[in-house]
Amino acid sequence: MKKQHPPTPITGLDGTRWWIFYKDSPTLTQLRYFPYIQLGVIALFLLTAYVAFSSARKAEQDQVWVGMAKETAHQLGTPISSLMAWVELIKSRFDAEEDPLIAEMENDIKRLEVITDRFSKIGSKPIVEDHVVYTVIYNFVEYFKLRTSDKIVFTIGGDEQVRALLNVPLFDWVIENLLKNAANAIENEGTIAINIIENLAKEEVFIDVTDTGKGIARSKFDAVFQPGYTTRKRGWGLGLSLTKRIIENYHSGQIFVKESELGKGTTFRIVLKSSITYEPTTNT
């Protein structure tokens, strides 16, 4: 009691001096903390309401973007079908079945179909299937290199047999973003090399995309994957952000800047899980 309140002195009728010791009751002690508990409950309620409101608003915005993407895919379907019909008409009327220009036009139309398919699948879980990684990358590079500067040399090396679970339209989008960034980083002439490596110990596939461009500062290795980050005057800064999301969320992999040096070039590495399971051999 003395620790909580100093004793109160009193004097009796006979002159005797007394001290009264006292302390707060348990109820009074609890009431002292009640305002803090009440404020904490109110703060928790406000925080929960804010999080719920933000989540509802974000979900509503996502639904709007999904709806716009699907409507865009629907609107693109009609002109793409018309282009396909016009190409067939040109081939039959001018006997241009083997014309390389017509073949490239067909490739571009197929590319538009792939892009339309991407938009139509936004908001839904993509399906991944077993594919040979080298073949998927080779097919896209053959399409892409004809539509970029002829001063840039493309090379593909490494393991040609390794397999992984891929959604080809989305994975092509990843390679496209990396190759576009690499091509933009090369000012005049240079090379873009893709190397496919198999890590048998961890059953993983490494895909390294190396360019001889202007490079990235080490302090920007993580920032390049953030939405809105771009070094170009014209650009949304969404390419690498989408790439990271596609690799991590839909392919359960990783992507990062493996190495870069200003003025010499950059290497991006994609890590995927191999779809081939290796059994250890035993000697008998």
PDB file of C-alpha atoms in Angstrom:
ATOM      1  CA  MET A   1       0.000   0.000   0.000  1.00  0.00           C
ATOM      2  CA  LYS A   2       2.844   2.359   0.834  1.00  0.00           C
ATOM      3  CA  LYS A   3       4.264   1.928  -2.670  1.00  0.00           C
ATOM      4  CA  GLN A   4       0.963   2.929  -4.284  1.00  0.00           C
ATOM      5  CA  HIS A   5      -0.081   5.842  -2.025  1.00  0.00           C
ATOM      6  CA  PRO A   6       1.779   7.658   0.773  1.00  0.00           C
ATOM      7  CA  PRO A   7       0.154   7.009   4.180  1.00  0.00           C
ATOM      8  CA  THR A   8      -2.163   9.682   5.555  1.00  0.00           C
ATOM      9  CA  PRO A   9      -1.376  10.787   9.149  1.00  0.00           C
ATOM     10  CA  ILE A  10      -4.194  11.364  11.638  1.00  0.00           C
ATOM     11  CA  THR A  11      -4.234  12.340  15.310  1.00  0.00           C
ATOM     12  CA  GLY A  12      -6.518  10.618  17.782  1.00  0.00           C
ATOM     13  CA  LEU A  13      -8.515  12.258  20.581  1.00  0.00           C
ATOM     14  CA  ASP A  14      -5.848  11.332  23.065  1.00  0.00           C
ATOM     15  CA  GLY A  15      -3.148  12.886  20.900  1.00  0.00           C
ATOM     16  CA  THR A  16      -1.875   9.598  19.568  1.00  0.00           C
ATOM     17  CA  ARG A  17      -0.596   9.824  15.971  1.00  0.00           C
ATOM     18  CA  TRP A  18      -1.831   7.226  13.471  1.00  0.00           C
ATOM     19  CA  TRP A  19      -1.183   6.507   9.776  1.00  0.00           C
ATOM     20  CA  ILE A  20      -3.798   5.225   7.361  1.00  0.00           C
ATOM     21  CA  PHE A  21      -2.463   2.986   4.555  1.00  0.00           C
ATOM     22  CA  TYR A  22      -4.665   2.321   1.514  1.00  0.00           C
ATOM     23  CA  LYS A  23      -4.602   1.268  -2.113  1.00  0.00           C
ATOM     24  CA  ASP A  24      -6.992   1.217  -5.118  1.00  0.00           C
ATOM     25  CA  SER A  25      -9.521  -1.543  -5.394  1.00  0.00           C
ATOM     26  CA  PRO A  26      -9.189  -4.117  -8.244  1.00  0.00           C
ATOM     27  CA  THR A  27     -12.223  -2.586  -9.965  1.00  0.00           C
ATOM     28  CA  LEU A  28     -10.724   0.897  -9.942  1.00  0.00           C
ATOM     29  CA  THR A  29      -7.408  -0.477 -11.245  1.00  0.00           C
ATOM     30  CA  GLN A  30      -9.169  -2.153 -14.148  1.00  0.00           C
ATOM     31  CA  LEU A  31     -11.195   0.975 -14.944  1.00  0.00           C
ATOM     32  CA  ARG A  32      -7.939   2.890 -15.315  1.00  0.00           C
ATOM     33  CA  TYR A  33      -6.980   0.789 -18.353  1.00  0.00           C
ATOM     34  CA  PHE A  34     -10.465   0.652 -19.823  1.00  0.00           C
ATOM     35  CA  PRO A  35     -10.130   3.853 -21.977  1.00  0.00           C
ATOM     36  CA  TYR A  36      -6.964   2.463 -23.594  1.00  0.00           C
ATOM     37  CA  ILE A  37      -8.686  -0.843 -24.339  1.00  0.00           C
ATOM     38  CA  GLN A  38     -11.668   1.000 -25.761  1.00  0.00           C
ATOM     39  CA  LEU A  39      -9.449   3.161 -27.996  1.00  0.00           C
ATOM     40  CA  GLY A  40      -7.608   0.036 -29.147  1.00  0.00           C
ATOM     41  CA  VAL A  41     -10.863  -1.679 -30.106  1.00  0.00           C
ATOM     42  CA  ILE A  42     -12.002   1.417 -32.007  1.00  0.00           C
ATOM     43  CA  ALA A  43      -8.640   1.620 -33.835  1.00  0.00           C
ATOM     44  CA  LEU A  44      -8.838  -2.075 -34.728  1.00  0.00           C
ATOM     45  CA  PHE A  45     -12.379  -1.590 -36.029  1.00  0.00           C
ATOM     46  CA  LEU A  46     -11.316   1.402 -38.154  1.00  0.00           C
ATOM     47  CA  LEU A  47      -8.313  -0.507 -39.523  1.00  0.00           C
ATOM     48  CA  THR A  48     -10.497  -3.498 -40.414  1.00  0.00           C
ATOM     49  CA  ALA A  49     -13.016  -1.218 -42.122  1.00  0.00           C
ATOM     50  CA  TYR A  50     -10.232   0.510 -44.093  1.00  0.00           C
ATOM     51  CA  VAL A  51      -8.707  -2.783 -45.236  1.00  0.00           C
ATOM     52  CA  ALA A  52     -12.130  -4.129 -46.233  1.00  0.00           C
ATOM     53  CA  PHE A  53     -12.954  -0.940 -48.142  1.00  0.00           C
ATOM     54  CA  SER A  54      -9.570  -0.932 -49.917  1.00  0.00           C
ATOM     55  CA  SER A  55      -9.924  -4.602 -50.853  1.00  0.00           C
ATOM     56  CA  ALA A  56     -13.441  -4.032 -52.197  1.00  0.00           C
ATOM     57  CA  ARG A  57     -12.282  -1.029 -54.194  1.00  0.00           C
ATOM     58  CA  LYS A  58      -9.273  -2.897 -55.614  1.00  0.00           C
ATOM     59  CA  ALA A  59     -11.483  -5.872 -56.520  1.00  0.00           C
ATOM     60  CA  GLU A  60     -13.881  -3.514 -58.290  1.00  0.00           C
ATOM     61  CA  GLN A  61     -11.014  -1.927 -60.234  1.00  0.00           C
ATOM     62  CA  ASP A  62      -9.686  -5.361 -61.163  1.00  0.00           C
ATOM     63  CA  GLN A  63     -13.110  -6.340 -62.456  1.00  0.00           C
ATOM     64  CA  VAL A  64     -13.211  -3.199 -64.590  1.00  0.00           C
ATOM     65  CA  TRP A  65      -9.789  -3.978 -66.103  1.00  0.00           C
ATOM     66  CA  VAL A  66     -10.738  -7.616 -66.684  1.00  0.00           C
ATOM     67  CA  GLY A  67     -13.933  -6.509 -68.386  1.00  0.00           C
ATOM     68  CA  MET A  68     -12.056  -4.038 -70.582  1.00  0.00           C
ATOM     69  CA  ALA A  69      -9.480  -6.680 -71.513  1.00  0.00           C
ATOM     70  CA  LYS A  70     -12.134  -9.213 -72.477  1.00  0.00           C
ATOM     71  CA  GLU A  71     -14.070  -6.591 -74.465  1.00  0.00           C
ATOM     72  CA  THR A  72     -10.842  -5.633 -76.278  1.00  0.00           C
ATOM     73  CA  ALA A  73     -10.268  -9.275 -77.176  1.00  0.00           C
ATOM     74  CA  HIS A  74     -13.842  -9.525 -78.430  1.00  0.00           C
ATOM     75  CA  GLN A  75     -13.493  -6.383 -80.553  1.00  0.00           C
ATOM     76  CA  LEU A  76     -10.201  -7.577 -82.054  1.00  0.00           C
ATOM     77  CA  GLY A  77     -11.748 -10.867 -83.112  1.00  0.00           C
ATOM     78  CA  THR A  78     -13.743  -9.391 -86.013  1.00  0.00           C
ATOM     79  CA  PRO A  79     -10.914  -7.547 -87.850  1.00  0.00           C
ATOM     80  CA  ILE A  80      -8.536 -10.484 -87.321  1.00  0.00           C
ATOM     81  CA  SER A  81     -11.040 -12.841 -88.934  1.00  0.00           C
ATOM     82  CA  SER A  82     -11.397 -10.384 -91.812  1.00  0.00           C
ATOM     83  CA  LEU A  83      -7.625 -10.170 -92.264  1.00  0.00           C
ATOM     84  CA  MET A  84      -7.400 -13.951 -92.388  1.00  0.00           C
ATOM     85  CA  ALA A  85     -10.081 -14.014 -95.093  1.00  0.00           C
ATOM     86  CA  TRP A  86      -8.362 -11.265 -97.099  1.00  0.00           C
ATOM     87  CA  VAL A  87      -5.032 -13.147 -96.989  1.00  0.00           C
ATOM     88  CA  GLU A  88      -6.706 -16.313 -98.232  1.00  0.00           C
ATOM     89  CA  LEU A  89      -8.345 -14.299-101.018  1.00  0.00           C
ATOM     90  CA  ILE A  90      -4.997 -12.793-102.064  1.00  0.00           C
ATOM     91  CA  LYS A  91      -3.374 -16.218-102.086  1.00  0.00           C
ATOM     92  CA  SER A  92      -6.076 -17.711-104.297  1.00  0.00           C
ATOM     93  CA  ARG A  93      -6.489 -14.741-106.657  1.00  0.00           C
ATOM     94  CA  PHE A  94      -2.794 -14.051-107.266  1.00  0.00           C
ATOM     95  CA  ASP A  95      -1.534 -17.612-106.851  1.00  0.00           C
ATOM     96  CA  ALA A  96       0.681 -16.520-103.953  1.00  0.00           C
ATOM     97  CA  GLU A  97       0.704 -19.696-101.889  1.00  0.00           C
ATOM     98  CA  GLU A  98       4.497 -19.706-101.652  1.00  0.00           C
ATOM     99  CA  ASP A  99       5.044 -15.967-101.450  1.00  0.00           C
ATOM    100  CA  PRO A 100       7.255 -15.180 -98.399  1.00  0.00           C
ATOM    101  CA  LEU A 101       5.515 -11.829 -97.853  1.00  0.00           C
ATOM    102  CA  ILE A 102       2.160 -13.562 -97.543  1.00  0.00           C
ATOM    103  CA  ALA A 103       3.723 -16.020 -95.105  1.00  0.00           C
ATOM    104  CA  GLU A 104       4.946 -13.152 -92.925  1.00  0.00           C
ATOM    105  CA  MET A 105       1.510 -11.534 -93.065  1.00  0.00           C
ATOM    106  CA  GLU A 106       0.051 -14.823 -91.826  1.00  0.00           C
ATOM    107  CA  ASN A 107       2.605 -14.884 -89.018  1.00  0.00           C
ATOM    108  CA  ASP A 108       1.564 -11.391 -87.955  1.00  0.00           C
ATOM    109  CA  ILE A 109      -2.095 -12.379 -88.014  1.00  0.00           C
ATOM    110  CA  LYS A 110      -1.298 -15.408 -85.874  1.00  0.00           C
ATOM    111  CA  ARG A 111       0.555 -13.085 -83.529  1.00  0.00           C
ATOM    112  CA  LEU A 112      -2.538 -10.914 -83.251  1.00  0.00           C
ATOM    113  CA  GLU A 113      -4.539 -14.028 -82.432  1.00  0.00           C
ATOM    114  CA  VAL A 114      -2.101 -14.849 -79.625  1.00  0.00           C
ATOM    115  CA  ILE A 115      -2.384 -11.313 -78.228  1.00  0.00           C
ATOM    116  CA  THR A 116      -6.171 -11.511 -78.410  1.00  0.00           C
ATOM    117  CA  ASP A 117      -6.036 -14.829 -76.588  1.00  0.00           C
ATOM    118  CA  ARG A 118      -3.941 -13.217 -73.844  1.00  0.00           C
ATOM    119  CA  PHE A 119      -6.498 -10.470 -73.315  1.00  0.00           C
ATOM    120  CA  SER A 120      -9.383 -12.917 -73.306  1.00  0.00           C
ATOM    121  CA  LYS A 121      -7.735 -14.997 -70.552  1.00  0.00           C
ATOM    122  CA  ILE A 122      -6.979 -12.102 -68.209  1.00  0.00           C
ATOM    123  CA  GLY A 123      -8.630 -12.798 -64.861  1.00  0.00           C
ATOM    124  CA  SER A 124      -8.632 -16.579 -65.291  1.00  0.00           C
ATOM    125  CA  LYS A 125      -6.074 -19.174 -64.229  1.00  0.00           C
ATOM    126  CA  PRO A 126      -3.867 -20.076 -67.222  1.00  0.00           C
ATOM    127  CA  ILE A 127      -3.205 -23.713 -68.081  1.00  0.00           C
ATOM    128  CA  VAL A 128       0.429 -24.835 -68.142  1.00  0.00           C
ATOM    129  CA  GLU A 129       1.542 -27.809 -70.230  1.00  0.00           C
ATOM    130  CA  ASP A 130       4.737 -29.749 -70.772  1.00  0.00           C
ATOM    131  CA  HIS A 131       6.914 -28.192 -73.507  1.00  0.00           C
ATOM    132  CA  VAL A 132      10.493 -28.295 -74.749  1.00  0.00           C
ATOM    133  CA  VAL A 133      11.880 -24.946 -73.602  1.00  0.00           C
ATOM    134  CA  TYR A 134      14.328 -24.588 -76.506  1.00  0.00           C
ATOM    135  CA  THR A 135      11.599 -25.115 -79.125  1.00  0.00           C
ATOM    136  CA  VAL A 136       9.261 -22.540 -77.580  1.00  0.00           C
ATOM    137  CA  ILE A 137      12.011 -19.913 -77.377  1.00  0.00           C
ATOM    138  CA  TYR A 138      13.354 -20.705 -80.856  1.00  0.00           C
ATOM    139  CA  ASN A 139       9.929 -20.317 -82.481  1.00  0.00           C
ATOM    140  CA  PHE A 140       9.406 -16.899 -80.922  1.00  0.00           C
ATOM    141  CA  VAL A 141      12.932 -15.635 -81.661  1.00  0.00           C
ATOM    142  CA  GLU A 142      12.509 -16.599 -85.328  1.00  0.00           C
ATOM    143  CA  TYR A 143       9.395 -14.439 -85.436  1.00  0.00           C
ATOM    144  CA  PHE A 144      10.849 -11.566 -83.416  1.00  0.00           C
ATOM    145  CA  LYS A 145      14.230 -11.133 -85.104  1.00  0.00           C
ATOM    146  CA  LEU A 146      12.628 -10.403 -88.498  1.00  0.00           C
ATOM    147  CA  ARG A 147      10.829  -7.459 -86.895  1.00  0.00           C
ATOM    148  CA  THR A 148      13.793  -5.773 -85.278  1.00  0.00           C
ATOM    149  CA  SER A 149      17.030  -4.191 -86.481  1.00  0.00           C
ATOM    150  CA  ASP A 150      19.209  -6.356 -88.692  1.00  0.00           C
ATOM    151  CA  LYS A 151      22.213  -4.989 -86.802  1.00  0.00           C
ATOM    152  CA  ILE A 152      21.271  -7.108 -83.785  1.00  0.00           C
ATOM    153  CA  VAL A 153      22.394 -10.728 -83.876  1.00  0.00           C
ATOM    154  CA  PHE A 154      20.322 -13.312 -81.995  1.00  0.00           C
ATOM    155  CA  THR A 155      21.802 -16.576 -80.733  1.00  0.00           C
ATOM    156  CA  ILE A 156      20.223 -19.475 -78.826  1.00  0.00           C
ATOM    157  CA  GLY A 157      22.368 -22.048 -77.075  1.00  0.00           C
ATOM    158  CA  GLY A 158      22.378 -24.596 -74.315  1.00  0.00           C
ATOM    159  CA  ASP A 159      20.315 -27.693 -73.632  1.00  0.00           C
ATOM    160  CA  GLU A 160      17.829 -28.402 -76.434  1.00  0.00           C
ATOM    161  CA  GLN A 161      15.975 -31.232 -74.674  1.00  0.00           C
ATOM    162  CA  VAL A 162      15.059 -29.829 -71.258  1.00  0.00           C
ATOM    163  CA  ARG A 163      11.331 -29.543 -70.595  1.00  0.00           C
ATOM    164  CA  ALA A 164       9.176 -27.400 -68.312  1.00  0.00           C
ATOM    165  CA  LEU A 165       5.514 -26.666 -67.643  1.00  0.00           C
ATOM    166  CA  LEU A 166       4.685 -23.554 -69.676  1.00  0.00           C
ATOM    167  CA  ASN A 167       1.749 -21.533 -70.850  1.00  0.00           C
ATOM    168  CA  VAL A 168       3.158 -20.711 -74.280  1.00  0.00           C
ATOM    169  CA  PRO A 169       1.229 -17.460 -74.999  1.00  0.00           C
ATOM    170  CA  LEU A 170       2.213 -16.015 -71.624  1.00  0.00           C
ATOM    171  CA  PHE A 171       5.775 -17.322 -71.761  1.00  0.00           C
ATOM    172  CA  ASP A 172       6.154 -15.783 -75.233  1.00  0.00           C
ATOM    173  CA  TRP A 173       5.078 -12.519 -73.621  1.00  0.00           C
ATOM    174  CA  VAL A 174       7.920 -12.893 -71.108  1.00  0.00           C
ATOM    175  CA  ILE A 175      10.516 -13.521 -73.825  1.00  0.00           C
ATOM    176  CA  GLU A 176       9.075 -10.684 -75.905  1.00  0.00           C
ATOM    177  CA  ASN A 177       9.442  -8.175 -73.058  1.00  0.00           C
ATOM    178  CA  LEU A 178      13.011  -9.276 -72.339  1.00  0.00           C
ATOM    179  CA  LEU A 179      14.025  -9.147 -76.002  1.00  0.00           C
ATOM    180  CA  LYS A 180      12.409  -5.737 -76.517  1.00  0.00           C
ATOM    181  CA  ASN A 181      14.224  -4.328 -73.502  1.00  0.00           C
ATOM    182  CA  ALA A 182      17.470  -5.861 -74.716  1.00  0.00           C
ATOM    183  CA  ALA A 183      16.988  -4.452 -78.225  1.00  0.00           C
ATOM    184  CA  ASN A 184      16.196  -0.986 -76.839  1.00  0.00           C
ATOM    185  CA  ALA A 185      19.327  -1.111 -74.681  1.00  0.00           C
ATOM    186  CA  ILE A 186      21.493  -1.677 -77.785  1.00  0.00           C
ATOM    187  CA  GLU A 187      22.032   1.694 -79.438  1.00  0.00           C
ATOM    188  CA  ASN A 188      23.632   0.662 -82.723  1.00  0.00           C
ATOM    189  CA  GLU A 189      24.680  -2.938 -83.208  1.00  0.00           C
ATOM    190  CA  GLY A 190      25.131  -5.792 -80.800  1.00  0.00           C
ATOM    191  CA  THR A 191      24.067  -9.288 -79.821  1.00  0.00           C
ATOM    192  CA  ILE A 192      21.302 -10.850 -77.776  1.00  0.00           C
ATOM    193  CA  ALA A 193      22.140 -14.339 -76.555  1.00  0.00           C
ATOM    194  CA  ILE A 194      19.739 -16.789 -74.922  1.00  0.00           C
ATOM    195  CA  ASN A 195      21.315 -19.678 -73.062  1.00  0.00           C
ATOM    196  CA  ILE A 196      19.302 -22.591 -71.619  1.00  0.00           C
ATOM    197  CA  ILE A 197      20.933 -24.428 -68.714  1.00  0.00           C
ATOM    198  CA  GLU A 198      19.649 -27.432 -66.801  1.00  0.00           C
ATOM    199  CA  ASN A 199      20.376 -27.731 -63.091  1.00  0.00           C
ATOM    200  CA  LEU A 200      20.130 -31.480 -62.482  1.00  0.00           C
ATOM    201  CA  ALA A 201      20.690 -31.226 -58.728  1.00  0.00           C
ATOM    202  CA  LYS A 202      17.651 -28.999 -58.129  1.00  0.00           C
ATOM    203  CA  GLU A 203      15.665 -30.125 -61.188  1.00  0.00           C
ATOM    204  CA  GLU A 204      15.495 -26.542 -62.452  1.00  0.00           C
ATOM    205  CA  VAL A 205      15.871 -24.799 -65.792  1.00  0.00           C
ATOM    206  CA  PHE A 206      17.909 -21.596 -66.096  1.00  0.00           C
ATOM    207  CA  ILE A 207      17.221 -19.291 -69.039  1.00  0.00           C
ATOM    208  CA  ASP A 208      19.765 -16.475 -69.360  1.00  0.00           C
ATOM    209  CA  VAL A 209      19.019 -13.550 -71.708  1.00  0.00           C
ATOM    210  CA  THR A 210      22.186 -11.526 -72.265  1.00  0.00           C
ATOM    211  CA  ASP A 211      22.553  -8.331 -74.289  1.00  0.00           C
ATOM    212  CA  THR A 212      25.461  -6.042 -75.126  1.00  0.00           C
ATOM    213  CA  GLY A 213      23.529  -2.882 -74.330  1.00  0.00           C
ATOM    214  CA  LYS A 214      24.080   0.028 -71.980  1.00  0.00           C
ATOM    215  CA  GLY A 215      23.645  -1.980 -68.771  1.00  0.00           C
ATOM    216  CA  ILE A 216      21.838  -1.360 -65.485  1.00  0.00           C
ATOM    217  CA  ALA A 217      23.215   0.173 -62.298  1.00  0.00           C
ATOM    218  CA  ARG A 218      23.374  -2.313 -59.420  1.00  0.00           C
ATOM    219  CA  SER A 219      21.133  -0.084 -57.310  1.00  0.00           C
ATOM    220  CA  LYS A 220      18.374  -0.511 -59.941  1.00  0.00           C
ATOM    221  CA  PHE A 221      18.392  -4.334 -60.088  1.00  0.00           C
ATOM    222  CA  ASP A 222      15.146  -4.574 -58.097  1.00  0.00           C
ATOM    223  CA  ALA A 223      13.605  -1.303 -59.265  1.00  0.00           C
ATOM    224  CA  VAL A 224      13.410  -2.418 -62.912  1.00  0.00           C
ATOM    225  CA  PHE A 225      10.625  -4.859 -61.961  1.00  0.00           C
ATOM    226  CA  GLN A 226       8.488  -2.200 -60.287  1.00  0.00           C
ATOM    227  CA  PRO A 227       5.417  -0.922 -62.185  1.00  0.00           C
ATOM    228  CA  GLY A 228       6.048   2.433 -63.834  1.00  0.00           C
ATOM    229  CA  TYR A 229       9.855   2.175 -63.897  1.00  0.00           C
ATOM    230  CA  THR A 230      11.243   3.030 -67.319  1.00  0.00           C
ATOM    231  CA  THR A 231      14.301   4.758 -68.775  1.00  0.00           C
ATOM    232  CA  ARG A 232      12.598   5.637 -72.061  1.00  0.00           C
ATOM    233  CA  LYS A 233      10.709   8.842 -72.781  1.00  0.00           C
ATOM    234  CA  ARG A 234       7.868   6.813 -74.247  1.00  0.00           C
ATOM    235  CA  GLY A 235       6.849   3.807 -72.238  1.00  0.00           C
ATOM    236  CA  TRP A 236       4.547   2.669 -69.482  1.00  0.00           C
ATOM    237  CA  GLY A 237       7.147   0.776 -67.489  1.00  0.00           C
ATOM    238  CA  LEU A 238       4.941  -2.321 -67.217  1.00  0.00           C
ATOM    239  CA  GLY A 239       6.858  -4.869 -69.316  1.00  0.00           C
ATOM    240  CA  LEU A 240       9.195  -6.255 -66.671  1.00  0.00           C
ATOM    241  CA  SER A 241       6.527  -5.936 -63.984  1.00  0.00           C
ATOM    242  CA  LEU A 242       4.201  -8.160 -66.042  1.00  0.00           C
ATOM    243  CA  THR A 243       7.102 -10.482 -66.792  1.00  0.00           C
ATOM    244  CA  LYS A 244       7.832 -10.967 -63.085  1.00  0.00           C
ATOM    245  CA  ARG A 245       4.169 -11.610 -62.334  1.00  0.00           C
ATOM    246  CA  ILE A 246       3.810 -14.159 -65.153  1.00  0.00           C
ATOM    247  CA  ILE A 247       6.920 -16.070 -64.086  1.00  0.00           C
ATOM    248  CA  GLU A 248       6.261 -16.048 -60.335  1.00  0.00           C
ATOM    249  CA  ASN A 249       2.461 -16.353 -60.172  1.00  0.00           C
ATOM    250  CA  TYR A 250       1.697 -18.548 -63.187  1.00  0.00           C
ATOM    251  CA  HIS A 251       4.887 -20.581 -63.652  1.00  0.00           C
ATOM    252  CA  SER A 252       6.038 -20.796 -59.999  1.00  0.00           C
ATOM    253  CA  GLY A 253       9.482 -19.564 -61.035  1.00  0.00           C
ATOM    254  CA  GLN A 254      11.825 -16.655 -60.503  1.00  0.00           C
ATOM    255  CA  ILE A 255      13.272 -13.850 -62.598  1.00  0.00           C
ATOM    256  CA  PHE A 256      16.023 -11.441 -61.609  1.00  0.00           C
ATOM    257  CA  VAL A 257      18.989  -9.489 -62.927  1.00  0.00           C
ATOM    258  CA  LYS A 258      21.849 -11.969 -62.739  1.00  0.00           C
ATOM    259  CA  GLU A 259      24.562  -9.473 -63.630  1.00  0.00           C
ATOM    260  CA  SER A 260      24.996  -6.144 -65.371  1.00  0.00           C
ATOM    261  CA  GLU A 261      27.741  -3.672 -66.087  1.00  0.00           C
ATOM    262  CA  LEU A 262      27.231  -0.153 -67.345  1.00  0.00           C
ATOM    263  CA  GLY A 263      28.339   0.162 -70.946  1.00  0.00           C
ATOM    264  CA  LYS A 264      28.780  -3.585 -71.438  1.00  0.00           C
ATOM    265  CA  GLY A 265      25.422  -5.301 -71.065  1.00  0.00           C
ATOM    266  CA  THR A 266      22.940  -7.110 -68.855  1.00  0.00           C
ATOM    267  CA  THR A 267      21.924 -10.694 -68.136  1.00  0.00           C
ATOM    268  CA  PHE A 268      18.440 -11.561 -66.933  1.00  0.00           C
ATOM    269  CA  ARG A 269      17.908 -15.046 -65.507  1.00  0.00           C
ATOM    270  CA  ILE A 270      14.635 -16.978 -65.483  1.00  0.00           C
ATOM    271  CA  VAL A 271      14.403 -19.986 -63.160  1.00  0.00           C
ATOM    272  CA  LEU A 272      11.721 -22.596 -63.926  1.00  0.00           C
ATOM    273  CA  LYS A 273      10.959 -25.978 -62.413  1.00  0.00           C
ATOM    274  CA  SER A 274      11.917 -28.793 -64.770  1.00  0.00           C
ATOM    275  CA  SER A 275       9.093 -31.169 -65.697  1.00  0.00           C
ATOM    276  CA  ILE A 276      11.599 -34.041 -65.944  1.00  0.00           C
ATOM    277  CA  THR A 277      12.172 -35.997 -62.741  1.00  0.00           C
ATOM    278  CA  TYR A 278      15.539 -37.688 -62.380  1.00  0.00           C
ATOM    279  CA  GLU A 279      15.983 -40.853 -60.377  1.00  0.00           C
ATOM    280  CA  PRO A 280      19.371 -41.378 -58.731  1.00  0.00           C
ATOM    281  CA  THR A 281      21.224 -44.413 -60.046  1.00  0.00           C
ATOM    282  CA  THR A 282      22.525 -47.084 -57.694  1.00  0.00           C
ATOM    283  CA  ASN A 283      25.296 -49.571 -58.315  1.00  0.00           C
ATOM    284  CA  THR A 284      24.575 -53.193 -57.454  1.00  0.00           C
TER     285      THR A 284
END
